[in-house]
mmCIF file with all atom_site columns, C-alpha atoms in Angstrom:
data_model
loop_
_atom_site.group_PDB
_atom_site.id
_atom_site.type_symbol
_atom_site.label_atom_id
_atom_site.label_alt_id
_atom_site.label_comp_id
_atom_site.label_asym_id
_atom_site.label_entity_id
_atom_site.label_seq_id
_atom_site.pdbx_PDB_ins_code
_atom_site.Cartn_x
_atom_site.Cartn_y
_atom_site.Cartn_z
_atom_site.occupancy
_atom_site.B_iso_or_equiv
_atom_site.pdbx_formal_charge
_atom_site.auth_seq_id
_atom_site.auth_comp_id
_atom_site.auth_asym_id
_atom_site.auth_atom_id
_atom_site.pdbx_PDB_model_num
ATOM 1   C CA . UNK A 1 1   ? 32.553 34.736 -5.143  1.00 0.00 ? 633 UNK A CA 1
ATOM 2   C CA . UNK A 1 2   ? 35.525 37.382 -6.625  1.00 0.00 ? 634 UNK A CA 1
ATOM 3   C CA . UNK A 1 3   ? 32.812 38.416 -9.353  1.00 0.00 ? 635 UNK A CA 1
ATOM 4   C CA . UNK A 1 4   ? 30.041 38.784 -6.541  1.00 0.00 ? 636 UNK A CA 1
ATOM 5   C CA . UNK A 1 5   ? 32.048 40.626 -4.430  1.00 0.00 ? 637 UNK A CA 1
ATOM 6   C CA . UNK A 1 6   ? 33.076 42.617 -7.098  1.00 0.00 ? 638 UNK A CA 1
ATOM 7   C CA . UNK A 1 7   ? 29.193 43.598 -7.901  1.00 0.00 ? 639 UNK A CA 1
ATOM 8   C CA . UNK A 1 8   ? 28.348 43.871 -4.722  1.00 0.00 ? 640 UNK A CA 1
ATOM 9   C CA . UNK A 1 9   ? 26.144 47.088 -4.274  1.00 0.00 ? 641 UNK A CA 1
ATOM 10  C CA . UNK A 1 10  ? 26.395 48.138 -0.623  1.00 0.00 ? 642 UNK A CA 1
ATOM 11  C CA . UNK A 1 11  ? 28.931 50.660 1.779   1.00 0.00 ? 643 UNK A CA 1
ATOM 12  C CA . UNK A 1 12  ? 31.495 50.790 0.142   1.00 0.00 ? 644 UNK A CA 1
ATOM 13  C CA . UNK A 1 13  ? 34.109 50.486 2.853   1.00 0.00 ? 645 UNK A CA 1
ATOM 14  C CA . UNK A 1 14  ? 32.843 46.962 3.519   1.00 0.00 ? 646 UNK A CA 1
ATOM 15  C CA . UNK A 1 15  ? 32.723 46.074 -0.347  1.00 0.00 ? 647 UNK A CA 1
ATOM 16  C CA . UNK A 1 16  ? 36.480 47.099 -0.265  1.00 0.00 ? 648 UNK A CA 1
ATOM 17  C CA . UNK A 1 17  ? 37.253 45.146 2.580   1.00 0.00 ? 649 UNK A CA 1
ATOM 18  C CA . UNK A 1 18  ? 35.998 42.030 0.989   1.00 0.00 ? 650 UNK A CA 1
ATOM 19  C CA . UNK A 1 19  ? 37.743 43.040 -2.010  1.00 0.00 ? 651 UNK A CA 1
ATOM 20  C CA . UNK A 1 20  ? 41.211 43.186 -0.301  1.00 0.00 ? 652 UNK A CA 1
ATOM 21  C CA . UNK A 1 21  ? 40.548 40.591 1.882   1.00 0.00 ? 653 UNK A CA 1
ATOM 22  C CA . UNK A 1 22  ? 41.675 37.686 -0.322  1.00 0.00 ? 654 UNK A CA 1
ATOM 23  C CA . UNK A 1 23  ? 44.865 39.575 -1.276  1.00 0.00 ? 655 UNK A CA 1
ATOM 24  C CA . UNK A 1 24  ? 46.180 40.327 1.928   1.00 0.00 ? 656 UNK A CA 1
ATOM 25  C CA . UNK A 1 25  ? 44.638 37.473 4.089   1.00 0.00 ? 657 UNK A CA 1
ATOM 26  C CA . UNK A 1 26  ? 45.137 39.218 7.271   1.00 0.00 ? 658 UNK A CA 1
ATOM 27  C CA . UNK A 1 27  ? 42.842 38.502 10.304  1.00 0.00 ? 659 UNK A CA 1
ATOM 28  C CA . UNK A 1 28  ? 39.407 40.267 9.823   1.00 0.00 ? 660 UNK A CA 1
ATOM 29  C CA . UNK A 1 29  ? 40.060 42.195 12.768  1.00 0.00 ? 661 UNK A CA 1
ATOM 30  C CA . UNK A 1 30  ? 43.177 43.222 11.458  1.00 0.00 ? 662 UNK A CA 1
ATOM 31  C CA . UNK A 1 31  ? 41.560 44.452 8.200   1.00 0.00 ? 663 UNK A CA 1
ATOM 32  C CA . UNK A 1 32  ? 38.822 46.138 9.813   1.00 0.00 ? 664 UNK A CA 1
ATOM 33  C CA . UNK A 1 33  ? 40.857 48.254 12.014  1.00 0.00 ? 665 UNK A CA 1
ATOM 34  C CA . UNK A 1 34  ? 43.448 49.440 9.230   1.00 0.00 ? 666 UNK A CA 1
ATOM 35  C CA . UNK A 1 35  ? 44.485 52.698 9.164   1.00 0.00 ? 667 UNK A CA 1
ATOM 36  C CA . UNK A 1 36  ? 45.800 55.116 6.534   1.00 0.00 ? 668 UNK A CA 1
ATOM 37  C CA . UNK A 1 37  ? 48.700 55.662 8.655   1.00 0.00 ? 669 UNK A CA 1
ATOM 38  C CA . UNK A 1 38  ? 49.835 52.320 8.545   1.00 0.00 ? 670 UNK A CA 1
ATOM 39  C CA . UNK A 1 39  ? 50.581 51.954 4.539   1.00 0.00 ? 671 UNK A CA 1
ATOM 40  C CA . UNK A 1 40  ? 53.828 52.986 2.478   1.00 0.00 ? 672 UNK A CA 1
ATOM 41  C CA . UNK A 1 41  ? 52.231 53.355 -1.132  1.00 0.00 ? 673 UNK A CA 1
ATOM 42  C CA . UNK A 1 42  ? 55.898 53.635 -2.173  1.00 0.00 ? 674 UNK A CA 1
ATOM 43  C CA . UNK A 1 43  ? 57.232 50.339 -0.892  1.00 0.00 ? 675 UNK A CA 1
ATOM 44  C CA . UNK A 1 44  ? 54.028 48.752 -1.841  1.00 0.00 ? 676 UNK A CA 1
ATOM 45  C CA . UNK A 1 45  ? 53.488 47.084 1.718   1.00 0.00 ? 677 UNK A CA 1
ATOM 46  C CA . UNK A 1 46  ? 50.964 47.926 4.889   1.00 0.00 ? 678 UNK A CA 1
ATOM 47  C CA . UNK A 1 47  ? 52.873 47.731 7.754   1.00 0.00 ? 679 UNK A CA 1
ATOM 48  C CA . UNK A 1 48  ? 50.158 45.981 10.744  1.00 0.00 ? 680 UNK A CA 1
ATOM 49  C CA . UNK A 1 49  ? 52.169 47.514 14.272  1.00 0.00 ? 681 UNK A CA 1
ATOM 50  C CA . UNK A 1 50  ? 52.535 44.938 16.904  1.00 0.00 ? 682 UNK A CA 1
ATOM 51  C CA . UNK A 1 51  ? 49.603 46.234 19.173  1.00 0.00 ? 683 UNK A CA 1
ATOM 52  C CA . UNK A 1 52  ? 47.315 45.021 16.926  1.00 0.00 ? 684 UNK A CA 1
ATOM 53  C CA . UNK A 1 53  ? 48.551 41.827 15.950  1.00 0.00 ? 685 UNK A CA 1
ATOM 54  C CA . UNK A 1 54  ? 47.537 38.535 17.708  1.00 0.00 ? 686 UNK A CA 1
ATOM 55  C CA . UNK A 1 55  ? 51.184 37.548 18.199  1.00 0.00 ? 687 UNK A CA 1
ATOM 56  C CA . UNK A 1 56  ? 52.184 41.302 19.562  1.00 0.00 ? 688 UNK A CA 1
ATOM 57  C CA . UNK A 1 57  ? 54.670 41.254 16.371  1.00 0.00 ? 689 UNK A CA 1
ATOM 58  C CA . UNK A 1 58  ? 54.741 43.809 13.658  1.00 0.00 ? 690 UNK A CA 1
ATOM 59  C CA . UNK A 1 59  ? 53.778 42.337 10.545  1.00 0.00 ? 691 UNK A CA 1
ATOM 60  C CA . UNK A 1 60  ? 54.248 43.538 7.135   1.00 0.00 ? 692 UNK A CA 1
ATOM 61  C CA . UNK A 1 61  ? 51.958 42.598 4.116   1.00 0.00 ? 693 UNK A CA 1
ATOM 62  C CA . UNK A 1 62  ? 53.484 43.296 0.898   1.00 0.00 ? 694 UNK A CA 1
ATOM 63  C CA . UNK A 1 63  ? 50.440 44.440 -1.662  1.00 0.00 ? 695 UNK A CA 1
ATOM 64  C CA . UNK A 1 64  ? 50.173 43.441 -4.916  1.00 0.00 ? 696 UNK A CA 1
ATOM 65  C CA . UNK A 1 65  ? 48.885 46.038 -7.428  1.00 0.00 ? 697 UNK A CA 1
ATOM 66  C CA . UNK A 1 66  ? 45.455 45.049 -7.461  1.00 0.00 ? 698 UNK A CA 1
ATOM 67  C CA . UNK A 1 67  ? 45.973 45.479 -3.570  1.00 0.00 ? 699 UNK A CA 1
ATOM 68  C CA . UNK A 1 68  ? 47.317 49.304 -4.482  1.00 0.00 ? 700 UNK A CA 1
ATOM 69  C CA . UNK A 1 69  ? 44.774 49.674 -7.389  1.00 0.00 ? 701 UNK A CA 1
ATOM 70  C CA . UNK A 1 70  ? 41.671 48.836 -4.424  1.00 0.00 ? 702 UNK A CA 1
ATOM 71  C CA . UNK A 1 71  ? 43.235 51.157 -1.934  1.00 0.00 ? 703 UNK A CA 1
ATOM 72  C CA . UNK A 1 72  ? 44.006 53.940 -4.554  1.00 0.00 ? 704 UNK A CA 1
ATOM 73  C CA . UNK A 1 73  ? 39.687 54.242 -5.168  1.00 0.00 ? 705 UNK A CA 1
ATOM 74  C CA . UNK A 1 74  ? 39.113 53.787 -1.007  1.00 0.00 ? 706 UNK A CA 1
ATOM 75  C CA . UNK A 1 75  ? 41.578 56.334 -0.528  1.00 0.00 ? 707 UNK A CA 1
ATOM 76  C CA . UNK A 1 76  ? 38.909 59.162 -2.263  1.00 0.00 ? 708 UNK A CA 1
ATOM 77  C CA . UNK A 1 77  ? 36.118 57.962 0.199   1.00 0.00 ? 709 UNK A CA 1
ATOM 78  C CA . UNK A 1 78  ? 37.942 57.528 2.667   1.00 0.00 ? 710 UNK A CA 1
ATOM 79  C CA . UNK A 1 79  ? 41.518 59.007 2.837   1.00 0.00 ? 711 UNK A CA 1
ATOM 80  C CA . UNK A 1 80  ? 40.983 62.086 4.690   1.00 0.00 ? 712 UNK A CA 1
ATOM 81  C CA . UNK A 1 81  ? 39.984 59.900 8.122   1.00 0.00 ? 713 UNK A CA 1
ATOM 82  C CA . UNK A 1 82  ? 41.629 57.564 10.493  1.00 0.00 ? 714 UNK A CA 1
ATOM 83  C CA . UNK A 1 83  ? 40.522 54.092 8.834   1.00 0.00 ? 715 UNK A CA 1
ATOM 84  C CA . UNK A 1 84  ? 40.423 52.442 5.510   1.00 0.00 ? 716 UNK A CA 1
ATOM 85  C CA . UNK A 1 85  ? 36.755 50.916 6.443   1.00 0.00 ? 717 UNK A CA 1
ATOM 86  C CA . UNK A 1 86  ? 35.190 53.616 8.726   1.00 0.00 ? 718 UNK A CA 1
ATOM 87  C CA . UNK A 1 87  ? 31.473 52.623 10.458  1.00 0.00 ? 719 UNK A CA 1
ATOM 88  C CA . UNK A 1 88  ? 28.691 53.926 8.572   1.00 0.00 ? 720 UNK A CA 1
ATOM 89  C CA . UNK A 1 89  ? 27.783 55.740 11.723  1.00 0.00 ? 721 UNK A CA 1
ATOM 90  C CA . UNK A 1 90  ? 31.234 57.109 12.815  1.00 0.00 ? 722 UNK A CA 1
ATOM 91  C CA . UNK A 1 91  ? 34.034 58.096 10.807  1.00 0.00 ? 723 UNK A CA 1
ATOM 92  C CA . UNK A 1 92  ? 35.805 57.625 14.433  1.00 0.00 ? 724 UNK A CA 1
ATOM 93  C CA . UNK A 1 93  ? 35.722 53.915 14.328  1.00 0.00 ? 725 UNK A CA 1
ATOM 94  C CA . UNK A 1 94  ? 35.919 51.010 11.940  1.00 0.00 ? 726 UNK A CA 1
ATOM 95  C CA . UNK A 1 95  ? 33.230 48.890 10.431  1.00 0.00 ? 727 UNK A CA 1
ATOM 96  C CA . UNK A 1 96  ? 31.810 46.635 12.910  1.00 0.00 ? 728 UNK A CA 1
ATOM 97  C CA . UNK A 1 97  ? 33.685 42.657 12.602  1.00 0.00 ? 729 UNK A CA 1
ATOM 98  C CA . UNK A 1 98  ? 30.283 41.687 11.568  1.00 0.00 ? 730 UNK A CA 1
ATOM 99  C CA . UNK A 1 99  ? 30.027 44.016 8.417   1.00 0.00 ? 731 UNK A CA 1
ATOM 100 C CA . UNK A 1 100 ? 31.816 42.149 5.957   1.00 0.00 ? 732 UNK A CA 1
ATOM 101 C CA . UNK A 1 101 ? 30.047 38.699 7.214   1.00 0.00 ? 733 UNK A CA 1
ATOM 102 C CA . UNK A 1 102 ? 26.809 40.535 6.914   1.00 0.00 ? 734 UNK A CA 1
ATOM 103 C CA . UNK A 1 103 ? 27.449 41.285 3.264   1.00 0.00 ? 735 UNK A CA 1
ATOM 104 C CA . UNK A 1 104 ? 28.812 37.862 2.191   1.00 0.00 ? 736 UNK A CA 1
ATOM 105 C CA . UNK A 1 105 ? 25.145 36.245 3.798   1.00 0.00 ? 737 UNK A CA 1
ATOM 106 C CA . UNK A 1 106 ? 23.362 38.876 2.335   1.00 0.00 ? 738 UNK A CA 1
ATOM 107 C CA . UNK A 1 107 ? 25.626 37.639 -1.673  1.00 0.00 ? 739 UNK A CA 1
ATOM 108 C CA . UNK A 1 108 ? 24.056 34.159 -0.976  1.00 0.00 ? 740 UNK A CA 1
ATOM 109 C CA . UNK A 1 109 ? 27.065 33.106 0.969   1.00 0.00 ? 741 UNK A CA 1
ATOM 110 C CA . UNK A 1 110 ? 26.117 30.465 3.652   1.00 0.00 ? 742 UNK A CA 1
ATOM 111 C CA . UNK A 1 111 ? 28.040 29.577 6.788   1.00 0.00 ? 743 UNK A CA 1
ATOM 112 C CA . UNK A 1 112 ? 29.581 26.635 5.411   1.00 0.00 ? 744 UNK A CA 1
ATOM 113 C CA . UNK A 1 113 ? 30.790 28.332 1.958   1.00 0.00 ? 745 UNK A CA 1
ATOM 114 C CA . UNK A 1 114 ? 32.661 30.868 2.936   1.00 0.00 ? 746 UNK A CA 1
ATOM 115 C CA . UNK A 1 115 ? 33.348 33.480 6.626   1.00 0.00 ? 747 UNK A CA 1
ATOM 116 C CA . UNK A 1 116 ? 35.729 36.398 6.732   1.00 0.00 ? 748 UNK A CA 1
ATOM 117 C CA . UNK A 1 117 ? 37.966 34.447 8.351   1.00 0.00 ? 749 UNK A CA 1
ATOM 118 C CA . UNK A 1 118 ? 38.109 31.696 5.433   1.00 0.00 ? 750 UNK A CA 1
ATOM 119 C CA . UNK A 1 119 ? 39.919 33.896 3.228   1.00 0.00 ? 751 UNK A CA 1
ATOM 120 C CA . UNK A 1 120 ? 43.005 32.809 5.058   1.00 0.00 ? 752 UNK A CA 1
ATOM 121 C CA . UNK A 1 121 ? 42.732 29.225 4.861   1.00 0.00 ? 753 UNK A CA 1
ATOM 122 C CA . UNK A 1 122 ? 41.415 29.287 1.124   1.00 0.00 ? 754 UNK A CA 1
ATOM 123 C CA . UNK A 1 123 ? 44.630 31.236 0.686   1.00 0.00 ? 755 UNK A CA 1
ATOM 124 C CA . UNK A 1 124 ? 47.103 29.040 2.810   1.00 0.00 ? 756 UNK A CA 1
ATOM 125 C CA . UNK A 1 125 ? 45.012 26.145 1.006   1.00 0.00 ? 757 UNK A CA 1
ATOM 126 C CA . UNK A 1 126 ? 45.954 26.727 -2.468  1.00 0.00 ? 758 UNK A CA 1
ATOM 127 C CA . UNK A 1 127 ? 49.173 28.272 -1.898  1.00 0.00 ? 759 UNK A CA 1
ATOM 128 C CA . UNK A 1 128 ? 50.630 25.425 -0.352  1.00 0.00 ? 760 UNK A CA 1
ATOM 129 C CA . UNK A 1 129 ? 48.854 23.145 -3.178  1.00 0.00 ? 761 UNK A CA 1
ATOM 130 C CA . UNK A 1 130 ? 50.491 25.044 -5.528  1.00 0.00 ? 762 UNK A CA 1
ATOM 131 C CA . UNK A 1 131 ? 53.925 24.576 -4.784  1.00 0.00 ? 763 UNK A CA 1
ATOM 132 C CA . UNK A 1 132 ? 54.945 28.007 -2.602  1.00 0.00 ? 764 UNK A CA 1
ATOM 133 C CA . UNK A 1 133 ? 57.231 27.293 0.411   1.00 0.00 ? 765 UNK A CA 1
ATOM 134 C CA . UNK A 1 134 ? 55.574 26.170 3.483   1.00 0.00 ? 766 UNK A CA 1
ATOM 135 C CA . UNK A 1 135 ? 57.463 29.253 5.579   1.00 0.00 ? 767 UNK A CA 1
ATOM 136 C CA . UNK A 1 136 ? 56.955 32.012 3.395   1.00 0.00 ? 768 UNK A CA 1
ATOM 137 C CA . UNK A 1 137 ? 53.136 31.154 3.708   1.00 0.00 ? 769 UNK A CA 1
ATOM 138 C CA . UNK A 1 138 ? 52.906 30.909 7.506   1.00 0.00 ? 770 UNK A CA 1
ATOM 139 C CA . UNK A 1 139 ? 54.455 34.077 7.678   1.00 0.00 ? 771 UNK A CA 1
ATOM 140 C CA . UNK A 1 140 ? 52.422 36.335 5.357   1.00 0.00 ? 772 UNK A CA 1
ATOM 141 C CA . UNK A 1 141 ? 49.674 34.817 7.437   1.00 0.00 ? 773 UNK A CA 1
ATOM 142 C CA . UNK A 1 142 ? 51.502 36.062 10.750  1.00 0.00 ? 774 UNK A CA 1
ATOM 143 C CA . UNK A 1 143 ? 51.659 32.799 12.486  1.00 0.00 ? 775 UNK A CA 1
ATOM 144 C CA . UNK A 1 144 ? 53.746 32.983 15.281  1.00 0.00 ? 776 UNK A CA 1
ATOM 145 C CA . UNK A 1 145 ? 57.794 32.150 15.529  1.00 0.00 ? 777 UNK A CA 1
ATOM 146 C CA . UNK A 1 146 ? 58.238 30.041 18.546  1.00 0.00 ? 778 UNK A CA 1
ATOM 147 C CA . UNK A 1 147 ? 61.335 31.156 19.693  1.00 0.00 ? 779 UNK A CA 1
ATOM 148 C CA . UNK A 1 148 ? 60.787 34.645 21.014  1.00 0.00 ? 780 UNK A CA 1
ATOM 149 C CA . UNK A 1 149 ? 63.735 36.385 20.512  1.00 0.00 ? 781 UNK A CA 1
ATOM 150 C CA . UNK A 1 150 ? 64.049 35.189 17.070  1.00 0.00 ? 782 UNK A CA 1
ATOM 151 C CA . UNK A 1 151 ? 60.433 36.417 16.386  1.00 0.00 ? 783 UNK A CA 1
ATOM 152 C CA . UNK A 1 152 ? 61.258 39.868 17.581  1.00 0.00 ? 784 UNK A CA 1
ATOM 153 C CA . UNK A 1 153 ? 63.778 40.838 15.239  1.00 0.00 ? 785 UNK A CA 1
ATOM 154 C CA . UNK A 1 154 ? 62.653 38.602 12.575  1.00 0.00 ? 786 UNK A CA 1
ATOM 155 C CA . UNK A 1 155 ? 58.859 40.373 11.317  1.00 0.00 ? 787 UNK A CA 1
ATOM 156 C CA . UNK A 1 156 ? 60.072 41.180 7.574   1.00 0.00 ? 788 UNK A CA 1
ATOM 157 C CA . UNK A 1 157 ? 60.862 37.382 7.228   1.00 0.00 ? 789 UNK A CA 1
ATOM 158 C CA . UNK A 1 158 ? 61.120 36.295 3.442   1.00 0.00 ? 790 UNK A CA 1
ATOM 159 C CA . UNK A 1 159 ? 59.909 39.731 2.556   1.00 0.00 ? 791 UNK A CA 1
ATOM 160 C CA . UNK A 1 160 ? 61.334 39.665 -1.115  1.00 0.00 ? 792 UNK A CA 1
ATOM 161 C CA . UNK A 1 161 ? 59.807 36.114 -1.832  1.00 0.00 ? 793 UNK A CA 1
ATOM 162 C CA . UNK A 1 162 ? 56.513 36.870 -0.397  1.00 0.00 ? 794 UNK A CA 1
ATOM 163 C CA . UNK A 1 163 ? 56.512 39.869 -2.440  1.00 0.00 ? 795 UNK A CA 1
ATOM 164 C CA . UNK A 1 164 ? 56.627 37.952 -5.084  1.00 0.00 ? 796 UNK A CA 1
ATOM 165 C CA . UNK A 1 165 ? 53.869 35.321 -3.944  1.00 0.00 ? 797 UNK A CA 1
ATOM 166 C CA . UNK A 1 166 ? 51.499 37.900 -3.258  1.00 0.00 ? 798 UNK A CA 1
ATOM 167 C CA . UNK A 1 167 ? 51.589 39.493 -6.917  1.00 0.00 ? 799 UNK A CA 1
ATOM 168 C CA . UNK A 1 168 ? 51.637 35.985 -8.433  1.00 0.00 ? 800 UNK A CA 1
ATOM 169 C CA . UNK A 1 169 ? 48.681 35.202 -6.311  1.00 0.00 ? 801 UNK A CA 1
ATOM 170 C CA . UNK A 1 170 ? 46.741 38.048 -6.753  1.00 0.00 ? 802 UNK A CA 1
ATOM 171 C CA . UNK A 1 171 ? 47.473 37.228 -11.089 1.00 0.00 ? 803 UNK A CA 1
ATOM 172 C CA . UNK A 1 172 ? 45.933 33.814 -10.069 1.00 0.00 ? 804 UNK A CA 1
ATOM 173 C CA . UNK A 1 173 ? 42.512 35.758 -8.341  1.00 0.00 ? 805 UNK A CA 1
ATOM 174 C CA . UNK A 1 174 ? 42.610 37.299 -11.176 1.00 0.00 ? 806 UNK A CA 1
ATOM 175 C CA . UNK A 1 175 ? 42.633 34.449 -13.807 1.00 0.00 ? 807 UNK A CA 1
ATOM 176 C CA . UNK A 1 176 ? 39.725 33.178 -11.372 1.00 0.00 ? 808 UNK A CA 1
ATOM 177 C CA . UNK A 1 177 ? 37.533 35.703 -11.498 1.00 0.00 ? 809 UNK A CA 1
ATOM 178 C CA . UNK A 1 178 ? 37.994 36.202 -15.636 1.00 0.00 ? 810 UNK A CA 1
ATOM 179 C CA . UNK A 1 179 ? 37.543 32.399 -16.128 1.00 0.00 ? 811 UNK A CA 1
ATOM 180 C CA . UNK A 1 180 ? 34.895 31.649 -13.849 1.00 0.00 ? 812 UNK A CA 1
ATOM 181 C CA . UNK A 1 181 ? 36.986 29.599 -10.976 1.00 0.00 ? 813 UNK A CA 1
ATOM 182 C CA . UNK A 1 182 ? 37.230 26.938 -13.873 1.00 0.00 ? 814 UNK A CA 1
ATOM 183 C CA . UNK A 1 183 ? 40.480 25.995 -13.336 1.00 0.00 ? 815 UNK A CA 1
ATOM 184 C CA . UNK A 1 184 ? 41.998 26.140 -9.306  1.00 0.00 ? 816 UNK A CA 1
ATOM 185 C CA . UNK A 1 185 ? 45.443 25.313 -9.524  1.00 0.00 ? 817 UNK A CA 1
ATOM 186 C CA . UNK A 1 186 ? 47.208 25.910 -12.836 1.00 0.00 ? 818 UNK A CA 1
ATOM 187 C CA . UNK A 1 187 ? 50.022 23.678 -11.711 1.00 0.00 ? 819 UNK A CA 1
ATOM 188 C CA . UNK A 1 188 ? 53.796 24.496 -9.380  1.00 0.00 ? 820 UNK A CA 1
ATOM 189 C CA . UNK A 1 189 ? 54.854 27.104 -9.063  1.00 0.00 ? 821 UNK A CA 1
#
C-alpha cells in the first residue's frame, strides 16, 4: 500500500495526505484541515490547536523526517495558501474527507483493506506489538486524559519519547515499503 501510494498519479494534495497519513496518524479530519500556520519546521512538530481536536486539547505531533521531507515538496504547491491539502476547486478550503478514501478505492483498496481512518489503528496495532509503551501511543493518537484538569496542562505528554517513536516508526515504513511488507514486526523495541 506505501509503494501504491507512493505511485499514485492523481492531485497531489490528496497523494500527500495519504503519504503523511501513516506517519502522523492523526484523525482524517484533522489532516485534511491542516494548515501551514500550524507547523514549526524548526522543532520538527505540527502543533493541531484545541478547536480542532476531538478532545478540545491541543495536540502536538512530532514529525519524523520523512514527515518534514513530504511537507518540504507540498510546501511548493501549496505553501503560499491557508492549507496543506487545499480542494481542487478552492484554494479557500481543504480537500473534501472523502478525497483521500476516493483515491485509496480508486489504488484497488477495498472497504475491508484499508479507510483513512485505519491508518491509526494499523499504527496503534503494531506499535503496541512491537514493544512501545502503551501511554506514549494513546497519546500521539490524542486519546483523551480522563481527568480534566490534568489533560489541560498536560498536551506535550511524553513529547521526547514519542519523538523518538515517531522517527523509529517512520524507519520501520520505510523498511516496509523497500522490502515489500515482508517482514511486520522486526522484533521489541
Amino acid at each position: 500500500m506505501l509503494r501504491a501510494i507512493d505511485a499514485y498519479g492523481g492531485y497531489l494534495p490528496v497523494k500527500s495526505a495519504l503519504r503523511l497519513a501513516p506517519l502522523v496518524f492523526v484523525r482524517p479530519g484533522e489532516l485534511r484541515r491542516a494548515e501551514w500556520a500550524e507547523f514549526d519546521f524548526g522543532a520538527a512538530e505540527w502543533r493541531i490547536p484545541a478547536a480542532k481536536m476531538k478532545m478540545r486539547q491541543t495536540h502536538i505531533v512530532p514529525l519524523a523526517p520523512q514527515a518534514l521531507a513530504i511537507l518540504d515538496e507540498l510546501h511548493l504547491y501549496t505553501g503560499r495558501g491557508r492549507y496543506l491539502f487545499p480542494s481542487i476547486r478552492t484554494e479557500s478550503k481543504p480537500i473534501a474527507l472523502e478525497s483521500m478514501l476516493v483515491a485509496l478505492r480508486a489504488m484497488g483498496f477495498t472497504q475491508e483493506e484499508m479507510t483513512t481512518h485505519g491508518f491509526r489503528g494499523m499504527a496503534s496495532t503494531l506499535l503496541n506489538g512491537m514493544g512501545y509503551n502503551r501511554d506514549w501511543i494513546e497519546r500521539q493518537l490524542a486519546h483523551g486524559e480522563e481527568n480534566g484538569v490534568r489533560a489541560s496542562y498536560n498536551f506535550a505528554e511524553y513529547l521526547p519519547e514519542r519523538r523518538r517513536m515517531m522517527c523509529e516508526w517512520a524507519d520501520f515504513l520505510d523498511g516496509l515499503r523497500e522490502s515489500g511488507g515482508r517482514s511486520v514486526v522486526k522484533g521489541q523495541i
